[in-house]
mmCIF file of C-alpha atoms in Angstrom:
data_model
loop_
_atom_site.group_PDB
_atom_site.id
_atom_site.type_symbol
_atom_site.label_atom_id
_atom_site.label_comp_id
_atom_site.label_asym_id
_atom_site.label_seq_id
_atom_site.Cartn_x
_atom_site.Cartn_y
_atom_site.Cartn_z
ATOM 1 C CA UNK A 1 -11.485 -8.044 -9.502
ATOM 2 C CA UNK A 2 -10.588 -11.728 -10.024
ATOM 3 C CA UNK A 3 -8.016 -10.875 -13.051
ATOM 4 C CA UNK A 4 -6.419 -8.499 -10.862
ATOM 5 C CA UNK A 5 -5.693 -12.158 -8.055
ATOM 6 C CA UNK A 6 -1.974 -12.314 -7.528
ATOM 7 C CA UNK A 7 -1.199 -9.696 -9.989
ATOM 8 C CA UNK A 8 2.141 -8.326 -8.634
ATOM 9 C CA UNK A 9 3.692 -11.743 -8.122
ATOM 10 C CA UNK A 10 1.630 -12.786 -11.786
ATOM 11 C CA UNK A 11 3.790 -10.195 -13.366
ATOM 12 C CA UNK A 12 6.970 -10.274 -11.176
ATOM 13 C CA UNK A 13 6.569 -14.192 -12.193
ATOM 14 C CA UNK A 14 5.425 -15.558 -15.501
ATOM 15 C CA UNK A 15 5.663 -19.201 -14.118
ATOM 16 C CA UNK A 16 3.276 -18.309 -11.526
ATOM 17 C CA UNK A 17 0.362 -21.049 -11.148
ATOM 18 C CA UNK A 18 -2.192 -18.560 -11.987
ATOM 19 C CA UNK A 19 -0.195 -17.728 -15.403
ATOM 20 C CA UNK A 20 -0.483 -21.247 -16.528
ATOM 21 C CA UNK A 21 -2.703 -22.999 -18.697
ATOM 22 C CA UNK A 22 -2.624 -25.798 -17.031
ATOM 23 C CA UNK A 23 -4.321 -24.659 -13.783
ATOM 24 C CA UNK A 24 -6.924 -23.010 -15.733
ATOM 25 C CA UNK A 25 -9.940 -23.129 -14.308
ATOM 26 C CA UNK A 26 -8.861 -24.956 -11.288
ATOM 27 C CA UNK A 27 -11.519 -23.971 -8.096
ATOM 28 C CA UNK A 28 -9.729 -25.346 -5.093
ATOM 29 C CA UNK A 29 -6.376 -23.376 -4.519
ATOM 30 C CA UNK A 30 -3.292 -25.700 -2.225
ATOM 31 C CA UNK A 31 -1.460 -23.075 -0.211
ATOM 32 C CA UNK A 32 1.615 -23.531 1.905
ATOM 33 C CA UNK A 33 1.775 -22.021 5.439
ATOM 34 C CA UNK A 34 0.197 -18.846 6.685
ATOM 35 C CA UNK A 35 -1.777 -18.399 4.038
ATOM 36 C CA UNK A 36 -2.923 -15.073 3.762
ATOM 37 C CA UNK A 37 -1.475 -13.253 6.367
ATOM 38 C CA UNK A 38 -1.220 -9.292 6.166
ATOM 39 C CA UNK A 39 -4.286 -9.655 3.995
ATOM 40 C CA UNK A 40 -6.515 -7.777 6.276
ATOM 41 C CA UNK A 41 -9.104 -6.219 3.972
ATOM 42 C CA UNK A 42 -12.209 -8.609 2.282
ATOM 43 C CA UNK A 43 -10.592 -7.853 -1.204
ATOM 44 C CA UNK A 44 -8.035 -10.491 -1.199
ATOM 45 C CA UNK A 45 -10.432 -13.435 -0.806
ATOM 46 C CA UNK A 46 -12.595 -11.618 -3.093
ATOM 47 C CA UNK A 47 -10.425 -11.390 -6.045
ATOM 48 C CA UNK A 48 -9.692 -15.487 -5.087
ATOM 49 C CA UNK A 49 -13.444 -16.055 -5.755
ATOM 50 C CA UNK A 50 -14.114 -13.764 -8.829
ATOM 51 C CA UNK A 51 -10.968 -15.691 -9.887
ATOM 52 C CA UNK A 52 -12.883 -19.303 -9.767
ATOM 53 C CA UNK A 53 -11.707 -20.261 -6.560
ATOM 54 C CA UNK A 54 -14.178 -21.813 -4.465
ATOM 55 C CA UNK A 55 -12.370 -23.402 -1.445
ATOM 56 C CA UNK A 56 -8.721 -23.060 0.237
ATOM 57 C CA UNK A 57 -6.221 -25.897 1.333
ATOM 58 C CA UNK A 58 -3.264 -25.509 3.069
ATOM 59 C CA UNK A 59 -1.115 -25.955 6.337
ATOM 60 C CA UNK A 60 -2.584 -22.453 7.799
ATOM 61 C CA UNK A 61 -3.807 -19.256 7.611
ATOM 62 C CA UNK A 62 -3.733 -15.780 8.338
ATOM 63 C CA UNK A 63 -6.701 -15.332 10.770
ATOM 64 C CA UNK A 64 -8.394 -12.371 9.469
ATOM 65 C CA UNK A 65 -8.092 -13.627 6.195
ATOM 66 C CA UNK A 66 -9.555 -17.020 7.181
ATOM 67 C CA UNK A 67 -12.238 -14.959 8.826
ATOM 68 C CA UNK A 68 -13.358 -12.906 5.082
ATOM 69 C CA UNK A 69 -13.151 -16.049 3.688
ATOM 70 C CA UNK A 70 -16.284 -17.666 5.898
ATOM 71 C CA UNK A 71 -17.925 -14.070 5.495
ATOM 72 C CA UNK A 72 -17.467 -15.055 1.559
ATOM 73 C CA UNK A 73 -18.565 -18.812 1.432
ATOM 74 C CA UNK A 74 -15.304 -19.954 1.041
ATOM 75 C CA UNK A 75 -13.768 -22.727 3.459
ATOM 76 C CA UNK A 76 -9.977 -22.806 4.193
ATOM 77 C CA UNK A 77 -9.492 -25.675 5.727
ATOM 78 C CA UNK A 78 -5.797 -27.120 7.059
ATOM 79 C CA UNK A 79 -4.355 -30.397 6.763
ATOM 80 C CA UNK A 80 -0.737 -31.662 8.159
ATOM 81 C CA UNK A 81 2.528 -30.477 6.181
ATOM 82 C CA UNK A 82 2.992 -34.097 4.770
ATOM 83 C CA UNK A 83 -0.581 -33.847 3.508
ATOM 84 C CA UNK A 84 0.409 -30.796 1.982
ATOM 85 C CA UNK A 85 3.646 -31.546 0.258
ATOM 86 C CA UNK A 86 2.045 -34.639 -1.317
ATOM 87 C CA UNK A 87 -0.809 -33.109 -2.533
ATOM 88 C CA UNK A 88 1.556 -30.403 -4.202
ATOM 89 C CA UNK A 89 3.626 -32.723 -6.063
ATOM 90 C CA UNK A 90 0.337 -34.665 -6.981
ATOM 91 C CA UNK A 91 -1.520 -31.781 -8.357
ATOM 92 C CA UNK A 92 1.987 -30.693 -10.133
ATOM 93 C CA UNK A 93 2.496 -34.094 -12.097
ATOM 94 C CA UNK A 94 -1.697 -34.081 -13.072
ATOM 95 C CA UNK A 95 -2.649 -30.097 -12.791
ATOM 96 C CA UNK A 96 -6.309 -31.337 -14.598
ATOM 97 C CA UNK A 97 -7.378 -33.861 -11.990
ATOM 98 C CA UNK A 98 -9.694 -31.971 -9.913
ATOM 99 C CA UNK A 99 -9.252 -31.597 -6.246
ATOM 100 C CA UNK A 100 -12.552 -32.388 -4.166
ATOM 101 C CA UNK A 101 -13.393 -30.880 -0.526
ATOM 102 C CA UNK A 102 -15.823 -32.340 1.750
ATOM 103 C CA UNK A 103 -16.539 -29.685 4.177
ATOM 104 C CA UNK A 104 -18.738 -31.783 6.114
ATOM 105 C CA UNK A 105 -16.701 -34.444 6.501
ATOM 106 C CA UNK A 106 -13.573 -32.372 6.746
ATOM 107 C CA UNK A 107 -11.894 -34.130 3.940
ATOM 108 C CA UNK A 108 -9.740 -32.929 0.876
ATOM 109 C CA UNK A 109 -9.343 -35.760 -2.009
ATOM 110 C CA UNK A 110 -7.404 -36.554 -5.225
ATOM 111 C CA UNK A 111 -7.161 -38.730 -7.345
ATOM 112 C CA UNK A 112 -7.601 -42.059 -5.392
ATOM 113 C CA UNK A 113 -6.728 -40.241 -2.243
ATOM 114 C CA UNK A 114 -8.702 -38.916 0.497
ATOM 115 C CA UNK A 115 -7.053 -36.625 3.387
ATOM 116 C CA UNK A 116 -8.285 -35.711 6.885
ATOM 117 C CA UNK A 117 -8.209 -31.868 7.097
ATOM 118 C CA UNK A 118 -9.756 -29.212 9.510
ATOM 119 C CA UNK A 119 -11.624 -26.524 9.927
ATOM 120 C CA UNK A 120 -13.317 -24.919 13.316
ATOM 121 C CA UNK A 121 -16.314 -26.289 14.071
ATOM 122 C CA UNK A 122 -18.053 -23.083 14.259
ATOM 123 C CA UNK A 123 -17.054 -22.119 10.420
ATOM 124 C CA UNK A 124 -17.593 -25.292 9.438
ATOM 125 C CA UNK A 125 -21.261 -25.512 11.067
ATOM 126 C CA UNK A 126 -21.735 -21.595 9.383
ATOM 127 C CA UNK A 127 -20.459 -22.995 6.298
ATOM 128 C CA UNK A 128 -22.602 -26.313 5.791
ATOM 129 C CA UNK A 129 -25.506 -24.733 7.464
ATOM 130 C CA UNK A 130 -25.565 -22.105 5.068
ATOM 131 C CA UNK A 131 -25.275 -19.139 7.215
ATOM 132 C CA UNK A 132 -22.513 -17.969 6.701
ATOM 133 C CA UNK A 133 -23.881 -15.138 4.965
ATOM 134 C CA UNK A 134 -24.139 -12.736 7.523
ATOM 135 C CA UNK A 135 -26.227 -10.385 5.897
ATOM 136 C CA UNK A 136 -28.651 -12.776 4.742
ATOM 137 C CA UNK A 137 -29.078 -14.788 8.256
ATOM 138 C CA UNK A 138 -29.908 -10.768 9.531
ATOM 139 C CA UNK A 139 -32.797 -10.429 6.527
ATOM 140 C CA UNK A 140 -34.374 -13.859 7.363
ATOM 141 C CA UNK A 141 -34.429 -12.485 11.002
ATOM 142 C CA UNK A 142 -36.200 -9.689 10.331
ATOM 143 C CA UNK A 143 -39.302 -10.006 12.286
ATOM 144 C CA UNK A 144 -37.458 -11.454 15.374
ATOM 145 C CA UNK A 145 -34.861 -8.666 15.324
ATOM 146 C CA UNK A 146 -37.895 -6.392 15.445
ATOM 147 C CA UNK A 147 -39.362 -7.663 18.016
ATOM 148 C CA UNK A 148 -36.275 -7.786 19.753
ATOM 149 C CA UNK A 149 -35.737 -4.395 19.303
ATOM 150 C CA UNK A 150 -39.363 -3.160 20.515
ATOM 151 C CA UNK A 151 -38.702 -4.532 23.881
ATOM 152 C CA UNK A 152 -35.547 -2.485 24.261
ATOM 153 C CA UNK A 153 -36.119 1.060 26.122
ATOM 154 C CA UNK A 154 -33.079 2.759 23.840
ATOM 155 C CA UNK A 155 -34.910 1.599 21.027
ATOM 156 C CA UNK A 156 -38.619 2.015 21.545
ATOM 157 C CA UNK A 157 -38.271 4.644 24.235
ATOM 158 C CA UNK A 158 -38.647 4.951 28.017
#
């Protein structure tokens, strides 16, 4: 799925970022505004991380998209348009200098640069935390949920 990221706009564009050597292997993708809206299905973000990508940066995003991006590991996290502008023309002049993201801290860096960016604080707990992983927060659980569930009439009958 991840050769198949941006394919329309890949082909409709042969200068597209994606297309380049030079941003090759690049795992944190700078966005502009709105990132990701209309992109309502999990695919989209998954095709971003089969591509290499491994975090998001950008002025903001589409909401459901932001919200299959947690489900997938993958922070998005926002930082001012100024922020974002310089950090485009930075990454344009040196493409191989990596860019760094402290979800934690909620900071992006490069090069000798570090900038304040955010992210909710309940994706960002899920995120550092390690849970969010929905699926495997619900297997760890097991025994609780069945417990849980014993005490429920619908469940273990009236």
């Amino acid at each position: 799925m991840g050769e198949h990221a941006f394919e329309d706009a890949r082909k409709q564009n042969p200068e597209h970022p994606f297309n380049s050597p030079a941003y090759q292997g690049a795992s944190v993708l700078v966005v502009g505004q709105n990132f990701g809206c209309g992109s309502s299905r999990e695919h989209a973000p998954q095709a971003l991380m089969r591509w290499g990508i491994s975090a998001v940066v950008g002025g903001s995003f589409g909401e459901i998209f932001f919200g299959n991006c947690v489900m997938l590991g993958i922070p998005c996290l926002v930082v001012t348009q100024a922020d974002l502008e310089w950090l485009q023309k930075a990454i344009s002049r040196s493409p191989k200098e990596p860019v760094t993201v402290d979800v934690e801290k909620q900071q992006v860096s490069f090069a000798d640069r570090v900038i304040t960016a955010t992210i909710p604080d309940g994706p960002r707990n899920q995120l550092v935390g390690g849970t969010w992983d929905s699926t495997a927060v619900l297997l760890e659980a097991g025994a609780a949920i069945e417990a849980t569930a014993g005490k429920l009439p619908y469940v273990a009958g009236y």
